[in-house]
PDB file of C-alpha atoms in Angstrom:
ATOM      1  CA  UNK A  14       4.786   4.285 -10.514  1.00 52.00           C
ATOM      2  CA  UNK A  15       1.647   4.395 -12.581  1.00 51.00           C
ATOM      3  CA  UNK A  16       2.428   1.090 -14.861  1.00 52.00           C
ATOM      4  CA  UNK A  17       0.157  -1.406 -13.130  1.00 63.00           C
ATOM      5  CA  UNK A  18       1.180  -5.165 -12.898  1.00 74.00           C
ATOM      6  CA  UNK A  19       0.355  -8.794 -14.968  1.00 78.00           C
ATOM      7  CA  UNK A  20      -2.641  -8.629 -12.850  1.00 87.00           C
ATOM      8  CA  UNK A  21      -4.144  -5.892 -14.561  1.00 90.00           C
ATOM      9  CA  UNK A  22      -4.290  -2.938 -11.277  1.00 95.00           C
ATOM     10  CA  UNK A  23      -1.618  -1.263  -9.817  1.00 96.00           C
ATOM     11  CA  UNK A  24      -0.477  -2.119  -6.613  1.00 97.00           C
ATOM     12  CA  UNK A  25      -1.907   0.031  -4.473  1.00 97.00           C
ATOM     13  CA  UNK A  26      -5.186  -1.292  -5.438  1.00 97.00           C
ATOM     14  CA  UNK A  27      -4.392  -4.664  -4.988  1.00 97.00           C
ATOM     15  CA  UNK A  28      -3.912  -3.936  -1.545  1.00 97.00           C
ATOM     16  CA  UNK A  29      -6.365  -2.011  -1.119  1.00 97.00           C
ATOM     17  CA  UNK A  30      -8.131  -5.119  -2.201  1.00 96.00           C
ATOM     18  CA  UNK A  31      -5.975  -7.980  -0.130  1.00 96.00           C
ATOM     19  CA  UNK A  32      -5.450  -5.740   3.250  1.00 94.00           C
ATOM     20  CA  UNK A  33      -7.775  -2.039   3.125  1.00 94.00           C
ATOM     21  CA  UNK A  34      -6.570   1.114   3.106  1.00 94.00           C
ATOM     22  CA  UNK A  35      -3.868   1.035   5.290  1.00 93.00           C
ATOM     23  CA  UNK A  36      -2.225  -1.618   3.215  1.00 96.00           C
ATOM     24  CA  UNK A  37      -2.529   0.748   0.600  1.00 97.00           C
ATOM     25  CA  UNK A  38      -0.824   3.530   1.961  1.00 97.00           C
ATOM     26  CA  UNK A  39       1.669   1.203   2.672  1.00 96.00           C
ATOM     27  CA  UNK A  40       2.176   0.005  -0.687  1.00 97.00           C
ATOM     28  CA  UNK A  41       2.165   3.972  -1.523  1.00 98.00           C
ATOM     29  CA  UNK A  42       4.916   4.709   0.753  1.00 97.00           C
ATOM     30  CA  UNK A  43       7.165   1.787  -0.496  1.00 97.00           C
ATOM     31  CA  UNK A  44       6.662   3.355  -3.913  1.00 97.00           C
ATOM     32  CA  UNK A  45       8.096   6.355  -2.755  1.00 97.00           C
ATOM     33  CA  UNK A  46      11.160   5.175  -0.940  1.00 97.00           C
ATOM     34  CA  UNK A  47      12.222   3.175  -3.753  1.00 96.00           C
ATOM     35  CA  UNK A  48      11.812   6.006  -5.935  1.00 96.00           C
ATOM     36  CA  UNK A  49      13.819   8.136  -3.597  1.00 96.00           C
ATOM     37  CA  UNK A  50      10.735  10.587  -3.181  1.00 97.00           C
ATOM     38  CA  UNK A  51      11.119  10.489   0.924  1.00 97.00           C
ATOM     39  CA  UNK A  52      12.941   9.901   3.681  1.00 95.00           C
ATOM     40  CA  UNK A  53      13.073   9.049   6.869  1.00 94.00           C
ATOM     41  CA  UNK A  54      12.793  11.636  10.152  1.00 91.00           C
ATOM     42  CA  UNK A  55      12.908  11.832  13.682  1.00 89.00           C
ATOM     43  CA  UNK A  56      10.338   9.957  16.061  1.00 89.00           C
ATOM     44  CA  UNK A  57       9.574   7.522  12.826  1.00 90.00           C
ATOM     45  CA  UNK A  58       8.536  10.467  10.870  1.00 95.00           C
ATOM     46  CA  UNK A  59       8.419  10.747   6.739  1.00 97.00           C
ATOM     47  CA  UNK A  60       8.510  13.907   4.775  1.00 96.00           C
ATOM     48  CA  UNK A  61       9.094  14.224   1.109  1.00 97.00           C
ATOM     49  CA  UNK A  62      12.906  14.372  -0.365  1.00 95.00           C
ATOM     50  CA  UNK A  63      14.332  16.015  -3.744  1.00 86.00           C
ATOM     51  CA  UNK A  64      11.670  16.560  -6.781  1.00 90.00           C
ATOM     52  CA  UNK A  65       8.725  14.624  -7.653  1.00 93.00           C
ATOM     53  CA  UNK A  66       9.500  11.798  -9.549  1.00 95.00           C
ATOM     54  CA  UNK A  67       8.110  11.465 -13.195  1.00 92.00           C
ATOM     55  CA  UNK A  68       5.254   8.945 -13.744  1.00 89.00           C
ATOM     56  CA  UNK A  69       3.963   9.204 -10.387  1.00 93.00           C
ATOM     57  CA  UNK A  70       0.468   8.254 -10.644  1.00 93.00           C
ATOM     58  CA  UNK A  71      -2.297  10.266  -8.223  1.00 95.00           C
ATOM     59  CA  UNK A  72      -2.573   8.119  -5.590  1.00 98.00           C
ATOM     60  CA  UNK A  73       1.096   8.048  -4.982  1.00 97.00           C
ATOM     61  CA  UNK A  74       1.603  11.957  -5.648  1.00 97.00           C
ATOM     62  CA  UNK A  75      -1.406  13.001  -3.151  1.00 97.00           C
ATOM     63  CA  UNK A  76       0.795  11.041  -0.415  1.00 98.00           C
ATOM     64  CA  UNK A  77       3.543  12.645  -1.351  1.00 97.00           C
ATOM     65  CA  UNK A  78       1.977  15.881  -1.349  1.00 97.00           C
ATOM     66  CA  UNK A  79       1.069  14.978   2.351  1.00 97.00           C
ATOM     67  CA  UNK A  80       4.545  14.410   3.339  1.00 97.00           C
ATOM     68  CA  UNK A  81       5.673  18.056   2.521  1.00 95.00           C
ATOM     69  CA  UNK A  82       5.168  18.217   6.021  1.00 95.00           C
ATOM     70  CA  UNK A  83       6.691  15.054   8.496  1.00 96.00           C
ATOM     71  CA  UNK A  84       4.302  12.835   9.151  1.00 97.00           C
ATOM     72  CA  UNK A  85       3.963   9.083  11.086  1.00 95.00           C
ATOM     73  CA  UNK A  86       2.224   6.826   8.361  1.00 92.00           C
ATOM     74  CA  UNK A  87      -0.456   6.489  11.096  1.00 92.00           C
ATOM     75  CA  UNK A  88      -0.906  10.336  11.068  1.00 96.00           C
ATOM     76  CA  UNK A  89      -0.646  10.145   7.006  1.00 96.00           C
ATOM     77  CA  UNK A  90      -3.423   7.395   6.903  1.00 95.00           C
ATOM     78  CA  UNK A  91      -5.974   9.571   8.955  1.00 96.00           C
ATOM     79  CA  UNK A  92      -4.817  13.007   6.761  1.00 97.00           C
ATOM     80  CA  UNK A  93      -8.098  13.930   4.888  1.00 98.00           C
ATOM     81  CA  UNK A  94      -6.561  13.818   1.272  1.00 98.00           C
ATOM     82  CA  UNK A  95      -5.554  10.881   1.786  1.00 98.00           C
ATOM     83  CA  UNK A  96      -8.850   9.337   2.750  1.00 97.00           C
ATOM     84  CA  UNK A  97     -10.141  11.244  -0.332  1.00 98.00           C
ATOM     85  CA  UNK A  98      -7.602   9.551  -2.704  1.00 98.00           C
ATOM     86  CA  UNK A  99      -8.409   6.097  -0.928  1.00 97.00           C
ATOM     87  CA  UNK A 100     -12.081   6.816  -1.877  1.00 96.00           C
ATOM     88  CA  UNK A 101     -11.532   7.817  -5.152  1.00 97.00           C
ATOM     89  CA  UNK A 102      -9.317   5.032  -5.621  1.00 97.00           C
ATOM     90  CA  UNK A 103     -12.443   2.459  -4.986  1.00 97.00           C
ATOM     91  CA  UNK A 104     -13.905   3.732  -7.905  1.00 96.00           C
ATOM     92  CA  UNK A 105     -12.850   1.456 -10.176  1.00 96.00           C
ATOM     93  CA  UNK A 106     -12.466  -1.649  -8.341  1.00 97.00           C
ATOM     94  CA  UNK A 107     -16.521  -1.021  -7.549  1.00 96.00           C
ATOM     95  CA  UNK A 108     -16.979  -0.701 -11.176  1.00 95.00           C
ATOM     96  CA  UNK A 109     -15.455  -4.003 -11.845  1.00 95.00           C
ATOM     97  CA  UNK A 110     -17.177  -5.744  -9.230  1.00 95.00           C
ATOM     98  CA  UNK A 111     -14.291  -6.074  -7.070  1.00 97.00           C
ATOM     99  CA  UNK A 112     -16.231  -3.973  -4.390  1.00 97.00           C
ATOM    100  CA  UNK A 113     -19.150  -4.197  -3.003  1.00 95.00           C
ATOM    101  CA  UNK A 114     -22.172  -3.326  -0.376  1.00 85.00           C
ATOM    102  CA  UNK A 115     -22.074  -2.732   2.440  1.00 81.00           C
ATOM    103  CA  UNK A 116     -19.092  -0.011   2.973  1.00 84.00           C
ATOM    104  CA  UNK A 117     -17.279  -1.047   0.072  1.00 90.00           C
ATOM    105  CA  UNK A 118     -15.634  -4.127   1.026  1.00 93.00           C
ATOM    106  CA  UNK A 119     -13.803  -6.832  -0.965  1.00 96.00           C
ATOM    107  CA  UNK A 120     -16.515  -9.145  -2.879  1.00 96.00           C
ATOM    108  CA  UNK A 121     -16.143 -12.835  -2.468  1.00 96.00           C
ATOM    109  CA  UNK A 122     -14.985 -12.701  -6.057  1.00 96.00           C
ATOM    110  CA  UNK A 123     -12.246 -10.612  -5.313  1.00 97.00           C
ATOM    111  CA  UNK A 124     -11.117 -12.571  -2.265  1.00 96.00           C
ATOM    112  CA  UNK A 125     -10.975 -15.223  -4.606  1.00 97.00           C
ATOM    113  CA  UNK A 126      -8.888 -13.530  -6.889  1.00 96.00           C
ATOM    114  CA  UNK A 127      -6.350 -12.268  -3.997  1.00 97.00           C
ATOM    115  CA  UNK A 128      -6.002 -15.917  -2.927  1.00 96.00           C
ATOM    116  CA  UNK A 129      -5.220 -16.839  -6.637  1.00 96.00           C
ATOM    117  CA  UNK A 130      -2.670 -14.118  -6.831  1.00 97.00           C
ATOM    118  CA  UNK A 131      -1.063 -14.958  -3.491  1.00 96.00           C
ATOM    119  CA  UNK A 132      -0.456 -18.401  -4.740  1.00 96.00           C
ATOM    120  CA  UNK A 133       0.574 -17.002  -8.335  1.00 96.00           C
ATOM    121  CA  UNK A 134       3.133 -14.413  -6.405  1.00 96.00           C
ATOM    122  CA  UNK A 135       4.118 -16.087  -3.313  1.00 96.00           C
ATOM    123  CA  UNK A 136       6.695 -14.641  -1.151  1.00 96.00           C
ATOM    124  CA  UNK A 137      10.311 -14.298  -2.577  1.00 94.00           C
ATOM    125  CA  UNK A 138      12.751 -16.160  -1.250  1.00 91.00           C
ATOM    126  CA  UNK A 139      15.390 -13.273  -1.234  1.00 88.00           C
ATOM    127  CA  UNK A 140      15.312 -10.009  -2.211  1.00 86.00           C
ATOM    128  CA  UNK A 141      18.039  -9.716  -4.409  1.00 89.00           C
ATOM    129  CA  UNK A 142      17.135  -9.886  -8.321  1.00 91.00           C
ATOM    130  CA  UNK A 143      13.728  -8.000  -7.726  1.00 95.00           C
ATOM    131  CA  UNK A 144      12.589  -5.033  -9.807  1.00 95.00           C
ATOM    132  CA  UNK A 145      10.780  -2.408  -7.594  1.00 95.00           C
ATOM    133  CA  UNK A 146       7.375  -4.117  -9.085  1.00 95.00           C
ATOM    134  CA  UNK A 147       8.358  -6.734  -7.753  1.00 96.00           C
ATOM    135  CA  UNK A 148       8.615  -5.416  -4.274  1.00 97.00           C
ATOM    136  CA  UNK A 149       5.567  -3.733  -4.640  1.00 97.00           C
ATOM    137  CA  UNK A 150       3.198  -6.743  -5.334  1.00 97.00           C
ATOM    138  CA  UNK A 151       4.747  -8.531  -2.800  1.00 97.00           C
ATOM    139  CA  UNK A 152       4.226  -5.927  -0.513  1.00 97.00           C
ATOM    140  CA  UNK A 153       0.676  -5.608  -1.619  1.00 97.00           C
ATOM    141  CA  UNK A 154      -0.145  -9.577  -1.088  1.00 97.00           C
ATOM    142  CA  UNK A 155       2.093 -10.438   1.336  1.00 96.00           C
ATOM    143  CA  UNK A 156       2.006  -7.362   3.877  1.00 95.00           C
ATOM    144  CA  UNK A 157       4.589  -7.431   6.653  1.00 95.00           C
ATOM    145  CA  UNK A 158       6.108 -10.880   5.919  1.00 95.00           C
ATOM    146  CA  UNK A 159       7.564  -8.770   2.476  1.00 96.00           C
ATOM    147  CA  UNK A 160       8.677  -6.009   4.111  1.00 96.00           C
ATOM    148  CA  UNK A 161      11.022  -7.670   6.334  1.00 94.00           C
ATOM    149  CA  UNK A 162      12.483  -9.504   3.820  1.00 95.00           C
ATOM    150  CA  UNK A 163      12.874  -6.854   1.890  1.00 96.00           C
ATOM    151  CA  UNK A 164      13.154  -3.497   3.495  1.00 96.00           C
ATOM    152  CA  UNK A 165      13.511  -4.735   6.510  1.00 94.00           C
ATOM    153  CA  UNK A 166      15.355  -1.289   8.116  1.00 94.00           C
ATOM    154  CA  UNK A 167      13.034   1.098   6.126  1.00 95.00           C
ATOM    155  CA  UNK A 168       9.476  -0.463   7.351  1.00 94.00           C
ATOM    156  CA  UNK A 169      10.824  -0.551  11.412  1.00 92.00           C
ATOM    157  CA  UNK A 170      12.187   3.008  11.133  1.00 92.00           C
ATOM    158  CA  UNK A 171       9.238   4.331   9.586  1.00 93.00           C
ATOM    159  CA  UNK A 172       7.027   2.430  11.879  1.00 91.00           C
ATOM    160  CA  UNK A 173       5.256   0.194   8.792  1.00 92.00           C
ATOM    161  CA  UNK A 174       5.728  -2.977  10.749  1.00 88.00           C
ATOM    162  CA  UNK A 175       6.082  -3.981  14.436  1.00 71.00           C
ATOM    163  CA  UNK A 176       8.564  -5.885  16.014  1.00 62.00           C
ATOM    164  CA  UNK A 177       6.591  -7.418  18.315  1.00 56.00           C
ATOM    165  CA  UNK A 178       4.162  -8.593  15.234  1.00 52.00           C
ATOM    166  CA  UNK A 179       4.257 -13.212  15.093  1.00 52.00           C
ATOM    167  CA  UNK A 180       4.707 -14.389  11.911  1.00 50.00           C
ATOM    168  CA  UNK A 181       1.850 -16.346   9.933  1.00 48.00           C
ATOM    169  CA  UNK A 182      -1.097 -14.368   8.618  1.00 51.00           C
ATOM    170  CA  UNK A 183      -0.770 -11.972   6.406  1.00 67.00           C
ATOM    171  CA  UNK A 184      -0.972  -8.659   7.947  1.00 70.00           C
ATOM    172  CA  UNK A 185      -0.359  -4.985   7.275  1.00 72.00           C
ATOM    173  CA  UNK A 186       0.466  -3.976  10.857  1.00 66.00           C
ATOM    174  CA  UNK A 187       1.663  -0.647  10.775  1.00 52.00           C
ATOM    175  CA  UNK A 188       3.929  -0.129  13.200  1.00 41.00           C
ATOM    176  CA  UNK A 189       4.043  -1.155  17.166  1.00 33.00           C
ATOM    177  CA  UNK A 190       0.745  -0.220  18.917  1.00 30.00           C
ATOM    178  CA  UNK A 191      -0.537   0.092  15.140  1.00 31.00           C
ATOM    179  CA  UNK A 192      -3.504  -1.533  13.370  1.00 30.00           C
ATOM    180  CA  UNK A 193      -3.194  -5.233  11.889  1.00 35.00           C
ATOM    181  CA  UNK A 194      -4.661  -6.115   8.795  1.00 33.00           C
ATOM    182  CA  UNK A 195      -5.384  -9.607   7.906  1.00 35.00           C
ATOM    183  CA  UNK A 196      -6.188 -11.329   4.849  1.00 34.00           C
ATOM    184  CA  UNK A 197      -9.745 -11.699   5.810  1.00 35.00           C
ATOM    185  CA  UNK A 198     -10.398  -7.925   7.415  1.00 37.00           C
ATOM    186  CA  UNK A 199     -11.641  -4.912   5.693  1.00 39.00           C
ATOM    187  CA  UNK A 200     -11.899  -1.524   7.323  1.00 41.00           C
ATOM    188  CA  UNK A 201     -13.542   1.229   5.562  1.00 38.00           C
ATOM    189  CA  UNK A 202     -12.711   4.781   7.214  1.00 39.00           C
ATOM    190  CA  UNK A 203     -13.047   6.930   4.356  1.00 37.00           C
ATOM    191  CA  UNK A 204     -16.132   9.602   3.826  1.00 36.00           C
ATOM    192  CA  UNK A 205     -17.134   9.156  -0.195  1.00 35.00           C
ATOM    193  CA  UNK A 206     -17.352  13.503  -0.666  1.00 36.00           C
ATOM    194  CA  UNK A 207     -14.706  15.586  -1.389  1.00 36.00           C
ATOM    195  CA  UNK A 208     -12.855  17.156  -3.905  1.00 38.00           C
ATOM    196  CA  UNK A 209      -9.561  16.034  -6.603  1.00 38.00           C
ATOM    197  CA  UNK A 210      -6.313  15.124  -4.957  1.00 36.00           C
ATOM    198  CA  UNK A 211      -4.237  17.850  -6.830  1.00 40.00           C
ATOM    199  CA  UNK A 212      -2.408  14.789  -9.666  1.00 41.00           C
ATOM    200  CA  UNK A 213      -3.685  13.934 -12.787  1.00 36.00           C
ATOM    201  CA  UNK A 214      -3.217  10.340 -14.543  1.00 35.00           C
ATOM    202  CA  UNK A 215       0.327  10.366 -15.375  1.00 32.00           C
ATOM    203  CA  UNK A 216       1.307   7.594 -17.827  1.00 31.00           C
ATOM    204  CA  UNK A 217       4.980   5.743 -17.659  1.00 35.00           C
ATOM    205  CA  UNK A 218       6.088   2.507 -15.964  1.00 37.00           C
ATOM    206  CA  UNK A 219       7.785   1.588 -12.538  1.00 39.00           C
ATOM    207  CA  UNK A 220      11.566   1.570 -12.473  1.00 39.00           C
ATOM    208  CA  UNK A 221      13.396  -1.439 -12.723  1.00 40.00           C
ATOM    209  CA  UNK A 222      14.886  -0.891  -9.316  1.00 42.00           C
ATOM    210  CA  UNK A 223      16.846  -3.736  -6.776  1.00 43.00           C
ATOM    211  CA  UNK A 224      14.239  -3.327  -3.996  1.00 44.00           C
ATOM    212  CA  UNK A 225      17.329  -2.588  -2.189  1.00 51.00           C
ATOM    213  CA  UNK A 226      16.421  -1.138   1.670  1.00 75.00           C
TER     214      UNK A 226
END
C-alpha cells in the first residue's frame, strides 16, 4: 500500500508521527494482513504468507522481508532492517519540518497537525463500510482503541494490543507486557547508518478492502 492518504503521507508515517516507531510497525503489519501478505503462528508469531503483493511500498516490503522467518512484532520492531527502514523513513518528515532536534522527535507543529487529524478522522463507529485506508489511518491516529474495533482477533493473536490495556489515551501498546505509546511520547531507538532495505518506491494505491478481521 504505497498510495498515501487526504493527508498527504502514508500511514505508516503518520504514526510514526502520532505514536513512534512502534506504532509504525504496527500500522505496517495491519497493511499486510489486510493484504493477505502474513499470517498468524504459534506463540503469537507472524511470518510472511503467499507472494508479495503488488504496490507494496518499502517500508511495508522490508517488514515483510523480515517475516520470512516467524517473528513476535516485539522481536520484528528490534530486527535491524527494520530500525533501518524506520530511520530512513524520518527522512522526509525531517525535511518537512515534521521532525526535529533532539533525536528526531515530533515538532510542536506536527503535534498540532496529529491533533487536527484526530479530530478530522475520529474513531469509526463500526467497522463495516471501511476501505483498508480506512483502517489504516485509524489505526495510525487512534492506536489500540482501532484495532479492537476493527481487528479485534488479529491484533490479540498477534500480540499488537493487550488485554489488560484501560481504555482512554491513545496508545500503541503492543501486546501484554509490551510497550505503550501515548499521544504525547516519542521513543527514538533507531541508529541513523546503514544501508537500503532491499524495495524500491513502488507506485499503485491501497485496496479497497472491508477491514474485515
Amino acid at each position: 500500500m504505497d498510495g498515501g492518504t487526504e493527508i498527504g503521507w502514508e500511514p505508516y508515517e503518520i504514526a510514526l508521527l502520532a505514536g513512534g516507531p512502534r506504532a509504525a510497525v504496527t500500522v505496517a503489519v495491519v497493511a499486510l494482513h489486510l493484504l493477505g501478505a502474513v499470517e498468524t503462528g504459534p506463540r503469537g508469531t507472524l511470518c510472511a504468507a503467499g507472494p508479495e503483493p503488488e504496490g507494496l511500498g518499502p517500508f511495508e516490503g522490508t517488514v515483510l522481508d523480515c517475516l520470512h522467518e516467524p517473528l513476535t512484532v516485539r522481536e520484528l520492531v528490534r530486527h535491524t532492517d527494520v530500525r533501518l527502514a524506520l530511520a530512513l523513513a524520518r527522512i522526509p518528515l525531517a525535511e518537512h519540518g515534521m521532525l526535529g532536534h533532539p533525536w528526531l522527535r515530533p515538532t510542536r507543529g506536527a503535534r498540532r497537525h496529529v491533533e487536527f487529524w484526530r479530530e478530522r478522522h475520529p474513531l469509526p463507529v463500526v467497522r463495516h463500510g471501511l476501505t483498508d485506508d480506512d483502517t489504516l489511518l485509524a489505526v495510525a491516529l487512534h492506536g489500540d482503541a482501532a484495532l479492537r474495533l476493527l481487528l479485534p482477533r488479529f491484533a490479540l493473536r498477534t500480540g499488537l494490543t493487550d488485554r489488560g490495556a484501560p481504555a482512554g489515551a491513545v496508545r500503541y501498546s503492543l501486546g501484554r507486557g509490551g510497550f505503550p505509546r501515548r499521544r504525547d511520547a516519542y521513543e527514538d531507538p533507531v541508529p541513523g547508518d546503514g544501508g537500503g532495505t532491499g524495495h524500491g518506491d513502488h507506485a499503485g494505491g491501497g485496496s479497497q478492502g472491508g477491514g474485515s478481521d
